[in-house]
Short mmCIF file of C-alpha atoms in Angstrom, two decimals:
data_model
loop_
_atom_site.label_atom_id
_atom_site.label_comp_id
_atom_site.label_asym_id
_atom_site.label_seq_id
_atom_site.Cartn_x
_atom_site.Cartn_y
_atom_site.Cartn_z
CA LYS X 1 12.71 6.83 9.75
CA THR X 2 12.86 3.77 12.08
CA GLY X 3 9.89 1.65 12.65
CA GLN X 4 10.11 2.97 16.23
CA THR X 5 10.02 6.82 15.18
CA VAL X 6 7.18 5.91 12.89
CA SER X 7 5.30 4.12 15.53
CA ARG X 8 5.69 6.83 18.19
CA PHE X 9 4.61 9.64 15.56
CA VAL X 10 1.52 7.64 14.90
CA SER X 11 0.87 7.09 18.65
CA GLN X 12 1.22 10.55 19.26
CA ILE X 13 -1.16 11.54 16.38
CA ILE X 14 -3.84 8.92 17.42
CA ALA X 15 -3.43 10.32 21.22
CA TYR X 16 -4.36 13.65 20.10
CA LEU X 17 -7.11 12.55 17.88
CA GLN X 18 -8.69 10.73 20.92
CA GLN X 19 -9.94 14.02 22.28
CA PHE X 20 -12.45 14.27 19.53
CA GLU X 21 -13.95 10.79 20.42
CA PRO X 22 -13.60 9.10 16.77
CA LYS X 23 -15.62 5.98 15.86
CA HIS X 24 -12.80 4.75 13.83
CA VAL X 25 -9.33 5.54 13.02
CA VAL X 26 -7.62 4.85 9.59
CA ILE X 27 -3.81 4.73 9.33
CA ALA X 28 -3.82 6.02 5.88
CA CYS X 29 -0.04 5.08 5.10
CA ASN X 30 1.23 1.89 4.06
CA THR X 31 4.46 2.13 5.91
CA ALA X 32 2.87 3.26 9.10
CA THR X 33 0.31 0.52 8.79
CA ALA X 34 3.08 -2.19 8.21
CA LEU X 35 5.26 -0.84 11.15
CA ALA X 36 2.65 0.38 13.74
CA LEU X 37 -0.64 -1.20 13.43
CA PRO X 38 -0.43 -4.30 15.91
CA MET X 39 1.34 -2.09 18.56
CA LEU X 40 -1.46 0.81 18.09
CA ARG X 41 -4.24 -1.83 18.73
CA GLU X 42 -2.57 -3.01 21.86
CA GLN X 43 -1.89 0.59 22.92
CA PHE X 44 -5.48 2.07 22.24
CA LEU X 45 -7.79 -1.00 23.36
CA GLY X 46 -11.28 -0.21 22.65
CA LEU X 47 -10.58 2.34 19.62
CA SER X 48 -11.44 0.68 16.32
CA ILE X 49 -8.06 1.23 14.04
CA SER X 50 -7.48 -0.09 10.74
CA GLY X 51 -4.87 0.41 8.06
CA VAL X 52 -4.55 0.29 4.26
CA ILE X 53 -2.68 -3.08 3.89
CA ASP X 54 -5.46 -5.57 4.54
CA PRO X 55 -7.91 -3.73 2.05
CA GLY X 56 -5.20 -3.74 -0.67
CA ALA X 57 -4.35 -7.55 -0.02
CA LYS X 58 -8.19 -8.51 -0.23
CA ALA X 59 -8.50 -6.72 -3.45
CA ALA X 60 -5.41 -8.04 -5.04
CA VAL X 61 -6.63 -11.35 -4.15
CA VAL X 62 -10.12 -10.95 -5.64
CA ALA X 63 -8.50 -9.25 -8.73
CA ALA X 64 -6.30 -12.30 -9.32
CA GLY X 65 -9.47 -14.43 -9.99
CA ARG X 66 -9.56 -18.23 -9.96
CA LYS X 67 -5.77 -18.48 -11.38
CA VAL X 68 -4.03 -21.51 -9.29
CA THR X 69 -0.91 -19.37 -8.91
CA PRO X 70 -1.54 -15.83 -9.55
CA VAL X 71 1.58 -13.66 -9.66
CA ILE X 72 0.84 -10.37 -7.68
CA GLY X 73 3.10 -7.44 -7.51
CA VAL X 74 3.46 -4.90 -5.02
CA ILE X 75 5.33 -1.82 -5.23
CA ALA X 76 5.92 0.21 -2.07
CA THR X 77 8.48 1.96 0.04
CA GLU X 78 11.36 -0.01 1.46
CA ALA X 79 10.26 0.02 4.86
CA THR X 80 6.78 -1.45 3.84
CA VAL X 81 8.53 -4.00 1.64
CA ARG X 82 11.01 -5.05 4.61
CA SER X 83 8.02 -5.27 7.04
CA ARG X 84 6.48 -8.34 4.70
CA ALA X 85 2.97 -7.02 5.91
CA TYR X 86 1.58 -7.55 2.39
CA GLU X 87 3.11 -10.84 2.19
CA ARG X 88 1.58 -11.93 5.32
CA ALA X 89 -1.86 -10.39 4.20
CA ILE X 90 -1.92 -11.75 0.74
CA HIS X 91 -0.76 -15.19 1.84
CA SER X 92 -3.37 -15.63 4.51
CA ARG X 93 -5.90 -15.09 1.77
CA ARG X 94 -4.22 -17.04 -1.12
CA ARG X 95 -1.54 -19.21 0.03
CA HIS X 96 -0.45 -20.08 -3.45
CA ALA X 97 0.02 -16.88 -4.92
CA ARG X 98 3.39 -15.81 -5.97
CA LEU X 99 4.50 -12.24 -4.71
CA ILE X 100 6.88 -9.91 -6.20
CA MET X 101 7.88 -7.30 -3.91
CA ARG X 102 9.42 -4.16 -5.20
CA SER X 103 10.76 -1.07 -3.33
CA THR X 104 10.32 1.99 -5.17
CA PRO X 105 12.38 4.43 -3.24
CA LEU X 106 12.42 7.35 -5.88
CA LEU X 107 8.64 7.35 -6.39
CA VAL X 108 7.64 9.23 -3.15
CA PRO X 109 10.24 11.97 -3.70
CA ILE X 110 9.29 12.48 -7.26
CA ILE X 111 5.63 12.76 -6.30
CA GLU X 112 6.15 15.12 -3.60
CA GLU X 113 8.25 17.30 -5.82
CA GLY X 114 5.22 17.76 -7.97
CA ARG X 115 6.23 16.00 -10.99
CA ARG X 116 3.32 14.67 -13.30
CA GLU X 117 2.69 11.54 -15.12
CA GLU X 118 3.63 12.95 -18.49
CA ASP X 119 7.11 13.83 -17.03
CA ALA X 120 10.00 12.08 -18.71
CA LEU X 121 11.75 11.26 -15.36
CA VAL X 122 8.29 9.79 -13.93
CA LYS X 123 7.86 7.61 -17.03
CA LEU X 124 11.66 6.52 -16.75
CA ALA X 125 11.28 5.76 -12.81
CA LEU X 126 8.16 3.79 -13.42
CA ARG X 127 9.52 1.61 -16.40
CA GLN X 128 12.87 1.06 -14.30
CA TYR X 129 10.61 -0.39 -11.22
CA ILE X 130 7.76 -1.89 -12.92
CA GLU X 131 9.11 -3.49 -16.13
CA PRO X 132 11.04 -6.22 -14.32
CA VAL X 133 8.04 -7.23 -12.32
CA MET X 134 6.15 -7.57 -15.68
CA LYS X 135 8.46 -9.65 -17.38
CA GLN X 136 7.68 -12.45 -14.49
CA GLY X 137 3.95 -12.62 -15.92
CA MET X 138 2.31 -10.14 -13.30
CA ASP X 139 -1.51 -10.46 -12.95
CA VAL X 140 -2.06 -7.89 -10.53
CA LEU X 141 0.10 -4.99 -9.19
CA VAL X 142 -0.84 -3.28 -5.77
CA LEU X 143 -0.03 0.22 -5.30
CA GLY X 144 1.53 -0.04 -1.82
CA CYS X 145 2.06 3.43 -0.91
CA THR X 146 -0.82 6.19 -0.67
CA HIS X 147 1.60 8.64 -2.98
CA TYR X 148 1.21 6.27 -5.76
CA PRO X 149 -2.29 6.52 -7.09
CA ILE X 150 -1.28 9.99 -8.04
CA LEU X 151 0.59 8.18 -10.93
CA LYS X 152 -1.99 5.54 -11.35
CA ASN X 153 -2.92 6.48 -15.00
CA ALA X 154 0.57 6.28 -15.99
CA ILE X 155 1.13 3.09 -14.03
CA VAL X 156 -2.15 1.49 -15.75
CA GLU X 157 -0.96 2.49 -19.11
CA LEU X 158 2.44 1.01 -18.63
CA VAL X 159 1.39 -2.41 -17.19
CA GLY X 160 -1.51 -2.51 -20.00
CA PRO X 161 -4.95 -3.89 -19.62
CA LYS X 162 -4.19 -7.47 -18.42
CA VAL X 163 -2.87 -6.48 -15.28
CA ALA X 164 -5.37 -5.37 -12.46
CA VAL X 165 -3.98 -2.03 -10.54
CA ILE X 166 -5.12 -2.19 -7.00
CA ASP X 167 -5.20 1.11 -5.12
CA SER X 168 -4.78 0.19 -1.46
CA ALA X 169 -5.89 3.53 -0.33
CA GLN X 170 -9.11 3.47 -2.23
CA GLN X 171 -9.70 0.12 -1.22
CA CYS X 172 -9.43 1.10 2.40
CA ALA X 173 -11.67 4.03 1.97
CA ASP X 174 -14.32 1.92 0.53
CA ASP X 175 -14.02 -0.75 3.53
CA VAL X 176 -14.22 2.11 5.94
CA ALA X 177 -17.33 3.73 4.18
CA ARG X 178 -19.16 0.22 4.35
CA ARG X 179 -17.98 -0.50 8.11
CA LEU X 180 -19.40 3.18 9.22
CA LYS X 181 -22.89 2.97 7.52
#
């Protein structure tokens, strides 16, 4: 879908949710966050709105530790990668991080099809997408789609113990829980 279509859908959803007087709205989709969050904040002034990208970027920077030029990989949908939202969010916190952005267009359909981590097709797709990033000395891998944590165990197994795997959705949930206490 186009950025305009995604933004319109999310705007309609938030307009609907307003009748319930929410304290806070979380855009729990990386693509919707990347494409629509600034516009939504302008459209719904006075409503607290956040997305999953900033918490994921913050956690990636923390996980990179004190390394002068950490290598941070981000796997995400094509729209999220094209938006450069993760690049902006990470570089605003860690200017010298080296980012490797990788669109992974087959992962969402594979997950929505109900395939599991032990499925040979899943393992093949993960290897095809992630191994080239690993060869570049990746220190941190951000799961830049809220579908991807479903495959987190397989991803962690693939990248090994030296690479921190960041679940942007979980980081967002933790941030919102702290904020609403």
